[in-house]
Amino acid sequence: MKKEIPLAITFISGFLLVLALFIPHKPFGNLEEIFNDWYIIVSGFTMLLGIDSLLGYNFGKIRRKEKDAPYALILILSFFLTLLWGVIEIIRTPEHNPFSPSSTFSRYFYNSIFVPLQSTMFAILSFFIASAAYRAFRAKEFNSALLLVSAVIVMLGRIPLGQGAAPYVITIIFLIFAWYFYSEAVGITETRIKLIYILVAILFVVLIYPIGWVYLRQHIPSFSDWLMNVPQMAGKRGIMIGIALGGIAMSIRIILGIERTYMK
Amino acid sequence: MKLAILLLLWQASPVNVRAYDTPNDAGGSITVTWGLDTTWAVSKIEIYRTQDPNVPDTLIETLFKVETQFQDLGVVDKTPYYYRVQIYQGDSLIAEGKTTQPAISTAQWFNSRRLSVLIILIFYTAFLIYFIMRARVDKNLFIRKIAGLEAIDEAVGRSTEMGRPILYVMGLGFISDIPTVASLAILKRVAYKAAEYEADVIVPCYDPIVMVAAQETVKEGYIEAGRPDLYKESNIYYLTSDQFGYAAGVDGIMMRQRPGAVFLQGYFYAESLILAETGHSIGAIQISGTTAVTQLPFFIASTDYTLIGEEMYAASAYLSRDALSLGTIKGEDYIKMVLVIIIFIGSLMETFGIGNHMLVNFFNIF
């Protein structure tokens, strides 16, 4: 019974919610809303579990005198200070909800501590984007090179200076590719392959003018849009279709009780 | 004055007003529509309602923008209502219309707009059930190798060799999100392997319910591996329910405890790259997985292995090798093939401008 009852609850709840999607008539029509309300009520109570876990974990660190115990102490002090401050404010001004944005405490806490900390964390993202892009765009192989070229085109197409800078950037990229193929050709002994490499290097040099200075100079924003709206969107939608189908299959597995990892 | 109003009303153009029961709803709603001339500079539209055509109607709504439809949500089911609409240009009445038929609101038993979803769902479920039945007979269904899942054992092993714990991050999803449930399946496998190698698994959680589920899952993994004595409940704890607070907390754990393997499995938002890059900076082997399409490029750039979208959903079946679960994956693959064929045919028809055809009508319902 320890397994059967949760499985039965899952089956009935899942099946009713599927029915509710197609039947607007009461009592099915507002089932999702009712279930969501129940979920919010239950999750409100589980916050107590979370607080218990958080405090227990950090008190344990202090008790064991771990290396990062000072951080645990700061967390516990901040927690109780916030709680105490809120309680005092309720006692002093019962009609004043301390957690409403107009509350002095809430405003001070939110604007002076919370927002700057959040902004700091979010700001770090820009540095991480740069470091991740650097690694992803290193043209070590054909795929990376393709990614690099696409990224440069998209970036040039999206910035105000892009149209003017495009011919110069494309010239530099094509010259790098030409140099790469030429330097590879130098080390190759077989004449035919060497010739192909040299021809590719020459092709890159020849294409600088028609592609960089004629076509992309005028069309880089539309080419950038095309890259985003056609090849990028096609790949993205392929993944999204897979996710949707996978999600339905997973839901059916859960409703039928095949997938039970969420329970003991 | 009365004469002026009468003159205005006489001059006002007629407006074709229709009132009807709002389709595909749970009742309590009537939709009123009217026509507008494009030459009118409409300043406001007044909607009047009455239950008896012999009694003067009352104003129920004034719209101050150009609209041709209004949904009246203040009606009682199975009661007839009559509507009238007046359209103004400045303060002058330029058009008005009155309903000729009473509108009665009722609740519907089927949402016809979702017919296509129902057809697809029945078709898809039938496919899945067929393959589940087939899996009962044929136990050796072939599923291609998923590198990210194959690497779990390697990551746990390497982390143990280095004498470091394993960090498992479940993202910002709640237990009602499917990626979180899928993540629990992977966590179970990680816990099982960690118990075998006698390693620690740290799971900082964003949501208390997810924390409880994660505690049960890890415990189950340790029990299955025959090492319940090694399970530490204190390693699976609640951190915070704030996005960047959570990112900061997890980053702190990474920097202080230096895990040898980091698993980022679940639903992530903008914090994904912050977590993945910090994991990279400490030299941990990282296996990520998410269904958040916008975060996938970040994971692919920063982590060693990435479970892309549906691969994450397939994880529990792949790892458990349970025939019934594998059957659903097989069914999913076949339905995907059917969809690819339909999309291909649809694209060809659109490209070559084939119209007024049975297939076009068929595609239109989707």
XYZ file of C-alpha atoms in Angstrom:
630
model
C 0.000 0.000 0.000
C 2.960 2.302 0.594
C 3.525 2.389 -3.175
C 0.028 1.795 -4.491
C -1.633 4.822 -2.851
C 0.871 7.423 -4.163
C 0.726 5.762 -7.596
C -3.081 5.886 -7.568
C -3.034 9.565 -6.511
C -0.559 10.327 -9.318
C -2.663 8.462 -11.886
C -5.954 10.098 -10.875
C -4.448 13.620 -10.627
C -2.610 13.282 -13.952
C -5.617 11.847 -15.763
C -7.975 14.514 -14.387
C -5.604 17.286 -15.475
C -5.421 15.829 -18.992
C -9.240 15.736 -19.066
C -9.387 19.316 -17.776
C -7.418 20.436 -20.832
C -10.265 19.374 -23.112
C -13.353 19.898 -20.910
C -14.074 23.506 -19.952
C -17.306 22.543 -18.109
C -17.260 22.469 -14.310
C -15.902 20.665 -12.311
C -13.122 19.952 -14.847
C -12.621 23.491 -16.157
C -11.029 24.944 -13.037
C -9.232 21.794 -11.854
C -5.805 23.085 -12.821
C -6.425 26.239 -10.809
C -7.571 24.206 -7.776
C -4.548 21.888 -8.016
C -2.235 24.895 -8.300
C -3.820 26.436 -5.197
C -3.243 23.196 -3.279
C 0.348 23.096 -4.496
C 0.937 26.679 -3.305
C -0.562 25.870 0.122
C 1.571 22.730 0.496
C 4.720 24.479 -0.722
C 4.075 27.305 1.773
C 4.275 24.822 4.607
C 7.346 23.097 3.189
C 9.187 26.413 3.467
C 9.398 25.565 7.177
C 11.229 22.384 6.182
C 13.595 24.500 4.111
C 14.299 26.882 6.983
C 14.872 23.924 9.310
C 17.305 22.424 6.808
C 19.146 25.716 6.223
C 19.563 26.514 9.910
C 20.399 22.925 10.844
C 23.095 22.756 8.175
C 24.684 26.059 9.166
C 24.447 25.465 12.942
C 26.161 22.126 12.287
C 29.027 23.916 10.560
C 29.506 26.217 13.541
C 29.268 23.323 16.004
C 31.890 21.345 14.093
C 34.036 24.508 13.823
C 34.457 24.013 10.101
C 36.678 26.288 8.015
C 33.728 28.213 6.584
C 31.895 28.518 9.933
C 32.148 32.359 9.860
C 29.980 32.435 6.710
C 27.453 30.174 8.419
C 27.418 32.561 11.381
C 26.765 35.549 9.089
C 23.908 33.668 7.429
C 22.280 32.766 10.765
C 22.686 36.295 12.140
C 21.224 37.805 8.947
C 18.321 35.378 9.074
C 17.374 36.164 12.676
C 18.008 39.897 12.274
C 15.630 40.010 9.301
C 13.024 38.013 11.210
C 13.365 40.146 14.349
C 13.212 43.384 12.392
C 10.041 42.218 10.678
C 8.407 41.209 13.981
C 9.308 44.551 15.619
C 7.805 46.419 12.695
C 4.582 44.398 12.945
C 4.351 45.177 16.689
C 5.087 48.885 16.223
C 2.787 49.348 13.262
C 0.386 46.388 13.101
C -1.378 47.777 10.035
C 1.930 47.990 8.234
C 3.016 44.816 6.469
C 6.829 44.739 6.826
C 7.196 42.777 3.617
C 5.276 45.209 1.432
C 7.441 47.383 -0.853
C 6.288 50.547 0.966
C 7.589 49.340 4.321
C 10.669 51.187 5.597
C 12.370 47.977 6.592
C 11.520 46.204 3.406
C 12.527 49.162 1.249
C 15.827 49.596 3.049
C 16.645 45.903 3.022
C 15.573 45.414 -0.571
C 17.167 48.518 -2.111
C 20.352 48.684 -0.068
C 21.362 45.058 0.299
C 19.342 42.719 -1.858
C 19.322 44.617 -5.176
C 23.080 45.437 -5.174
C 23.938 41.815 -4.336
C 21.691 40.511 -7.095
C 23.058 43.032 -9.588
C 26.611 42.039 -8.686
C 25.900 38.390 -9.360
C 24.151 39.205 -12.619
C 27.018 41.495 -13.685
C 29.500 38.642 -13.281
C 27.632 36.950 -16.123
C 29.124 39.339 -18.684
C 32.658 38.217 -17.774
C 31.630 34.581 -17.877
C 30.039 35.082 -21.312
C 33.365 36.485 -22.549
C 35.404 33.579 -21.161
C 32.929 30.939 -22.420
C 32.773 32.605 -25.854
C 36.561 32.677 -26.036
C 36.723 28.913 -25.487
C 33.786 28.103 -27.769
C 34.997 30.297 -30.636
C 38.567 29.005 -30.821
C 38.797 27.783 -34.403
C 40.412 24.451 -33.590
C 38.259 22.473 -35.996
C 35.766 23.043 -38.791
C 32.709 23.243 -36.467
C 34.360 25.795 -34.171
C 35.455 27.842 -37.185
C 31.903 27.784 -38.532
C 30.615 28.896 -35.136
C 33.181 31.701 -35.036
C 32.271 33.006 -38.483
C 28.513 32.803 -37.768
C 28.948 34.560 -34.422
C 31.017 37.359 -35.983
C 28.415 37.881 -38.728
C 25.523 37.915 -36.232
C 27.362 40.336 -33.934
C 28.310 42.659 -36.804
C 24.738 42.607 -38.074
C 23.315 43.591 -34.703
C 25.509 46.519 -33.722
C 25.227 50.054 -35.176
C 28.863 50.115 -36.331
C 28.621 46.610 -37.768
C 27.817 47.581 -41.324
C 30.845 49.858 -41.578
C 33.194 47.489 -39.786
C 32.035 44.346 -41.616
C 34.369 44.587 -44.674
C 37.436 45.076 -42.468
C 36.508 42.243 -40.097
C 35.731 39.884 -42.983
C 39.057 40.828 -44.624
C 40.939 39.939 -41.435
C 39.041 36.640 -40.987
C 39.527 35.606 -44.611
C 43.228 36.496 -44.460
C 43.578 34.360 -41.312
C 41.882 31.447 -43.098
C 44.072 31.990 -46.177
C 47.189 32.046 -44.011
C 46.018 28.904 -42.174
C 45.568 26.958 -45.426
C 48.828 28.265 -46.856
C 50.839 27.316 -43.739
C 49.206 23.866 -43.764
C 50.135 23.504 -47.451
C 53.797 24.213 -46.708
C 54.023 21.146 -44.489
C 52.289 18.799 -46.970
C 54.493 16.692 -49.222
C 51.891 15.254 -51.586
C 51.672 17.669 -54.517
C 47.967 17.248 -55.301
C 46.776 17.934 -51.738
C 49.305 20.749 -51.428
C 47.837 22.307 -54.570
C 44.278 22.014 -53.191
C 45.318 23.753 -49.948
C 47.040 26.550 -51.887
C 43.976 26.941 -54.132
C 41.705 27.218 -51.065
C 44.075 29.857 -49.626
C 43.916 31.811 -52.912
C 40.123 31.421 -52.992
C 39.845 33.070 -49.562
C 41.963 36.016 -50.757
C 39.936 36.336 -53.964
C 36.611 36.219 -52.107
C 37.521 39.088 -49.758
C 36.331 41.765 -52.168
C 33.039 40.271 -53.465
C 31.927 38.915 -50.085
C 33.337 41.452 -47.628
C 33.339 44.708 -49.584
C 30.419 44.217 -51.957
C 27.856 41.833 -50.456
C 28.251 41.996 -46.668
C 28.911 45.751 -46.611
C 25.312 46.257 -47.734
C 23.553 43.162 -46.554
C 25.133 42.227 -43.228
C 22.050 43.105 -41.079
C 19.740 41.063 -43.298
C 22.289 38.232 -43.533
C 22.573 38.252 -39.751
C 18.771 38.119 -39.465
C 18.676 35.263 -41.963
C 21.216 33.301 -39.880
C 19.079 33.807 -36.769
C 15.702 33.208 -38.404
C 16.506 30.275 -40.667
C 19.397 27.931 -39.683
C 19.375 28.897 -36.002
C 15.583 28.757 -35.703
C 15.439 25.407 -37.543
C 17.864 23.836 -35.076
C 16.118 25.414 -32.111
C 12.679 24.218 -33.227
C 14.048 20.711 -33.783
C 15.225 20.663 -30.162
C 11.917 22.131 -28.985
C 9.868 19.472 -30.804
C 12.059 16.807 -29.196
C 11.577 18.387 -25.762
C 7.796 18.551 -26.210
C 7.561 14.914 -27.303
C 9.955 13.841 -24.542
C 7.895 15.786 -22.011
C 4.661 14.067 -23.087
C 6.338 10.632 -23.007
C 7.760 11.361 -19.545
C 4.325 12.542 -18.312
C 2.676 9.382 -19.629
C 5.374 7.293 -17.901
C 4.669 9.152 -14.638
C 0.856 8.880 -14.957
C 1.052 5.157 -15.755
C 3.441 4.575 -12.852
C 6.339 3.413 -15.056
C 8.516 6.318 -13.914
C 8.725 6.295 -10.098
C 12.034 7.916 -9.226
C 10.180 10.762 -7.500
C 8.912 8.366 -4.817
C 10.549 6.034 -2.386
C -32.070 69.331 -26.673
C -34.211 66.201 -27.127
C -34.567 67.076 -30.745
C -30.807 67.362 -31.126
C -30.293 63.914 -29.574
C -33.012 62.417 -31.761
C -31.379 64.017 -34.779
C -28.030 62.583 -33.786
C -29.523 59.125 -33.317
C -31.243 59.399 -36.623
C -27.980 60.347 -38.283
C -25.997 57.582 -36.543
C -24.978 54.758 -38.875
C -26.216 51.266 -38.034
C -23.648 48.857 -36.593
C -24.012 45.162 -37.042
C -23.958 43.960 -33.411
C -23.847 40.262 -32.630
C -24.018 38.669 -29.208
C -23.413 34.973 -28.714
C -22.308 32.477 -26.105
C -18.493 32.532 -25.867
C -17.389 29.234 -27.381
C -15.186 26.651 -25.599
C -15.539 28.134 -22.130
C -16.807 27.153 -18.715
C -19.897 29.386 -19.045
C -20.592 32.788 -17.495
C -19.504 34.645 -20.616
C -21.133 36.218 -23.675
C -19.126 37.654 -26.563
C -20.418 40.841 -28.216
C -19.016 41.862 -31.620
C -19.709 44.862 -33.842
C -18.451 46.358 -37.053
C -16.469 49.590 -37.376
C -15.979 51.809 -40.379
C -12.301 52.531 -40.997
C -13.101 56.208 -41.638
C -14.419 56.750 -38.091
C -12.181 58.381 -35.481
C -13.621 56.440 -32.564
C -13.237 58.086 -29.130
C -15.268 55.620 -27.041
C -17.562 52.646 -27.374
C -20.407 52.094 -24.907
C -21.949 48.681 -24.364
C -25.454 48.416 -22.872
C -27.207 45.286 -21.603
C -30.685 44.248 -20.546
C -32.471 41.021 -19.672
C -35.830 42.237 -20.921
C -36.136 44.077 -24.268
C -39.104 46.025 -22.937
C -37.078 47.468 -20.053
C -34.416 50.220 -20.622
C -30.888 48.806 -20.811
C -27.956 49.827 -18.607
C -24.408 50.756 -19.462
C -22.053 47.887 -18.499
C -18.767 48.906 -20.122
C -17.091 51.855 -21.809
C -14.114 51.120 -24.055
C -11.764 53.987 -24.816
C -9.875 52.267 -27.621
C -10.814 50.934 -31.020
C -12.196 47.463 -30.381
C -14.650 45.278 -32.279
C -15.250 42.721 -29.553
C -16.166 42.623 -25.876
C -16.435 39.661 -23.555
C -19.116 40.103 -20.886
C -18.059 37.999 -17.894
C -20.838 39.224 -15.606
C -23.636 37.024 -16.912
C -25.560 34.113 -15.435
C -25.792 30.894 -17.447
C -29.054 29.980 -19.216
C -30.397 33.550 -18.960
C -31.163 35.580 -22.118
C -29.367 38.925 -22.504
C -29.851 41.718 -25.061
C -27.010 44.069 -25.993
C -26.729 47.472 -27.588
C -23.561 49.278 -28.684
C -23.019 53.026 -29.149
C -19.942 54.375 -30.902
C -18.763 57.942 -30.348
C -16.468 60.305 -32.218
C -15.517 62.949 -29.686
C -18.782 63.529 -27.831
C -20.984 62.825 -30.846
C -22.729 59.531 -31.336
C -21.765 58.314 -34.792
C -23.137 54.802 -34.833
C -25.255 52.422 -32.841
C -26.623 48.946 -33.089
C -28.965 46.690 -31.166
C -29.036 42.916 -30.989
C -32.015 41.294 -32.538
C -31.542 37.920 -30.894
C -31.058 37.159 -27.189
C -27.693 35.628 -26.229
C -27.606 32.797 -23.670
C -24.426 31.699 -21.945
C -23.729 27.986 -21.365
C -20.698 25.887 -20.418
C -19.259 23.563 -23.051
C -18.295 19.942 -22.525
C -15.554 19.964 -25.151
C -13.053 22.614 -26.183
C -13.187 22.292 -29.965
C -10.111 24.505 -30.381
C -8.087 21.692 -28.842
C -9.332 19.014 -31.230
C -5.952 18.858 -32.995
C -4.171 18.434 -29.627
C -6.556 15.593 -28.741
C -5.936 13.854 -32.082
C -2.159 14.112 -31.655
C -2.353 13.004 -28.015
C -4.484 9.931 -28.825
C -2.222 9.029 -31.743
C 0.936 9.536 -29.660
C -0.390 7.666 -26.614
C -1.449 4.749 -28.844
C 2.096 4.628 -30.278
C 3.634 4.680 -26.805
C 1.286 2.008 -25.435
C 1.995 -0.198 -28.465
C 5.736 0.064 -27.844
C 5.300 -0.496 -24.098
C 3.416 -3.715 -24.935
C 6.101 -4.670 -27.453
C 8.806 -4.022 -24.877
C 7.215 -6.647 -22.624
C 7.967 -9.257 -25.336
C 11.149 -7.875 -26.917
C 13.484 -7.031 -24.034
C 16.376 -5.936 -26.290
C 15.182 -2.649 -27.722
C 18.088 -0.699 -29.176
C 18.651 2.816 -27.838
C 21.639 4.791 -29.125
C 24.439 5.672 -26.723
C 24.101 8.984 -24.893
C 27.611 10.261 -24.118
C 26.529 12.426 -21.188
C 24.901 9.512 -19.393
C 27.756 7.135 -20.207
C 30.121 9.646 -18.592
C 28.325 9.618 -15.207
C 30.299 6.637 -13.893
C 33.566 8.143 -15.161
C 32.830 11.491 -13.484
C 31.913 9.918 -10.134
C 34.968 7.636 -10.318
C 37.343 10.476 -11.136
C 35.966 12.618 -8.350
C 36.420 9.763 -5.868
C 39.996 9.198 -7.029
C 40.717 12.860 -6.385
C 39.218 12.521 -2.898
C 36.659 15.212 -3.601
C 32.877 15.262 -3.203
C 30.342 15.300 -6.041
C 28.148 18.358 -6.458
C 24.675 17.851 -7.905
C 22.738 21.013 -8.841
C 19.061 20.609 -9.753
C 18.518 24.137 -11.046
C 15.580 26.406 -10.334
C 12.837 23.935 -11.198
C 10.035 22.864 -8.878
C 8.841 19.326 -8.327
C 5.926 20.036 -10.682
C 8.383 20.604 -13.550
C 9.185 17.567 -15.669
C 12.929 18.419 -15.966
C 13.175 18.253 -12.163
C 11.605 14.789 -12.117
C 14.000 13.732 -14.904
C 16.880 15.174 -12.883
C 15.887 13.043 -9.879
C 16.342 9.921 -12.033
C 19.903 10.985 -12.880
C 20.542 11.890 -9.230
C 19.569 8.364 -8.207
C 22.180 6.917 -10.541
C 24.821 9.384 -9.302
C 23.975 8.511 -5.674
C 24.148 4.792 -6.462
C 27.605 5.141 -8.016
C 28.788 7.470 -5.246
C 27.706 4.890 -2.660
C 29.618 2.195 -4.526
C 32.758 4.365 -4.547
C 32.114 5.648 -0.995
C 31.995 9.252 -2.147
C 29.895 12.155 -0.837
C 27.087 13.736 -2.877
C 26.232 17.362 -2.074
C 22.842 18.613 -3.302
C 22.047 22.280 -2.530
C 18.370 22.881 -3.320
C 16.363 25.855 -4.527
C 12.995 24.544 -3.386
C 12.158 22.738 -0.107
C 9.891 20.156 -1.810
C 12.634 19.335 -4.293
C 14.999 19.036 -1.308
C 12.780 16.402 0.331
C 12.459 14.492 -2.965
C 16.235 14.683 -3.473
C 16.868 13.377 0.046
C 14.620 10.378 -0.624
C 16.207 9.757 -4.016
C 19.785 9.851 -2.728
C 18.832 7.640 0.227
C 17.252 5.152 -2.165
C 20.415 5.184 -4.314
C 22.595 4.407 -1.289
C 20.197 1.642 -0.155
C 20.179 0.069 -3.639
C 23.992 0.098 -3.642
C 23.915 -1.691 -0.276
C 25.554 1.188 1.618
C 22.786 2.943 3.595
C 25.343 3.641 6.348
C 27.141 6.115 4.064
C 24.059 8.253 3.419
C 24.271 11.748 4.953
C 20.993 13.644 4.955
C 22.806 16.862 5.892
C 24.497 16.876 2.463
C 21.142 17.532 0.764
C 19.968 20.861 2.059
C 17.932 23.924 1.224
C 19.911 26.978 0.128
C 17.594 29.778 -0.976
C 14.676 30.449 -3.323
C 16.319 33.497 -4.887
C 17.857 32.999 -8.339
C 21.142 34.842 -7.898
C 21.331 34.059 -4.203
C 21.223 30.406 -5.222
C 23.902 30.968 -7.885
C 26.113 32.735 -5.333
C 25.574 29.967 -2.776
C 26.401 27.172 -5.241
C 29.451 29.088 -6.511
C 30.618 29.414 -2.889
C 30.239 25.665 -2.357
C 32.247 25.026 -5.537
C 35.061 27.368 -4.501
C 35.284 26.109 -0.912
C 34.642 22.394 -1.266
C 36.231 21.935 -4.716
C 34.058 19.076 -5.990
C 35.684 16.732 -8.512
C 32.476 16.317 -10.507
C 29.664 18.813 -11.000
C 26.262 17.771 -12.333
C 24.014 20.587 -13.559
C 20.769 18.794 -14.287
C 17.357 20.438 -14.303
C 15.780 23.691 -15.373
C 18.089 26.709 -15.456
C 17.770 30.380 -16.267
C 20.405 33.136 -16.481
C 22.453 31.572 -13.664
C 23.406 28.590 -15.854
C 26.613 30.121 -17.206
C 27.660 31.506 -13.811
C 27.467 27.987 -12.374
C 29.046 26.239 -15.365
C 31.970 28.666 -15.662
C 32.719 28.471 -11.928
C 32.664 24.683 -12.214
C 35.074 24.940 -15.142
C 37.385 27.247 -13.198
C 37.848 24.690 -10.397
C 38.723 21.980 -12.913
C 35.756 19.734 -12.166
C 34.407 17.337 -14.763
C 30.983 18.727 -15.599
C 27.898 16.996 -16.977
C 25.008 19.293 -17.705
C 21.490 18.774 -18.953
C 18.516 21.030 -19.411
C 15.388 21.533 -21.451
C 15.801 25.331 -21.363
C 16.656 25.977 -25.028
C 18.094 29.420 -24.262
C 20.588 27.990 -21.751
C 21.762 25.028 -23.839
C 24.453 26.983 -25.759
C 25.995 28.079 -22.453
C 26.169 24.525 -21.179
C 27.566 23.237 -24.477
C 30.296 25.911 -24.365
C 31.221 25.450 -20.713
C 30.686 21.847 -19.658
C 32.257 18.568 -20.748
C 29.026 16.743 -21.597
C 25.542 18.099 -22.194
C 22.232 16.271 -22.247
C 20.279 18.200 -24.847
C 16.555 18.505 -24.111
C 14.898 15.165 -24.681
C 18.098 13.250 -23.803
C 17.437 14.343 -20.246
C 13.937 12.909 -20.346
C 15.339 9.670 -21.726
C 17.851 9.428 -18.871
C 15.756 7.398 -16.436
C 14.864 4.832 -19.108
C 18.433 4.741 -20.391
C 19.975 4.311 -16.944
C 17.451 1.857 -15.537
C 17.290 -0.206 -18.782
C 13.718 -0.907 -17.772
C 11.996 -2.452 -20.796
C 8.731 -0.527 -20.312
C 10.518 2.826 -20.096
C 12.663 1.966 -23.120
C 9.437 1.193 -24.992
C 8.251 4.775 -24.515
C 11.567 6.096 -25.870
C 11.203 3.870 -28.922
C 7.631 5.063 -29.442
C 8.805 8.663 -29.111
C 11.401 8.084 -31.849
C 8.799 6.673 -34.228
C 6.364 9.512 -33.638
C 9.222 11.907 -34.294
C 9.786 10.184 -37.654
C 6.091 10.608 -38.475
C 6.300 14.291 -37.542
C 9.409 14.795 -39.696
C 7.564 13.271 -42.666
C 4.491 15.479 -42.058
C 6.685 18.604 -41.704
C 8.558 17.656 -44.882
C 5.345 17.179 -46.866
C 3.942 20.433 -45.432
C 7.139 22.327 -46.361
C 7.018 20.955 -49.927
C 3.356 21.924 -50.274
C 4.038 25.414 -48.972
C 7.123 25.802 -51.190
C 5.316 24.750 -54.355
C 2.139 26.640 -53.437
C -0.152 23.630 -53.479
C -3.462 25.005 -52.186
C -7.101 23.910 -51.821
C -6.067 20.398 -51.184
C -7.245 17.820 -48.664
C -3.785 17.719 -47.065
C -3.735 21.497 -46.635
C -7.019 21.296 -44.726
C -5.574 18.472 -42.675
C -2.511 20.545 -41.754
C -4.699 23.540 -40.995
C -6.277 21.771 -38.016
C -2.843 21.682 -36.399
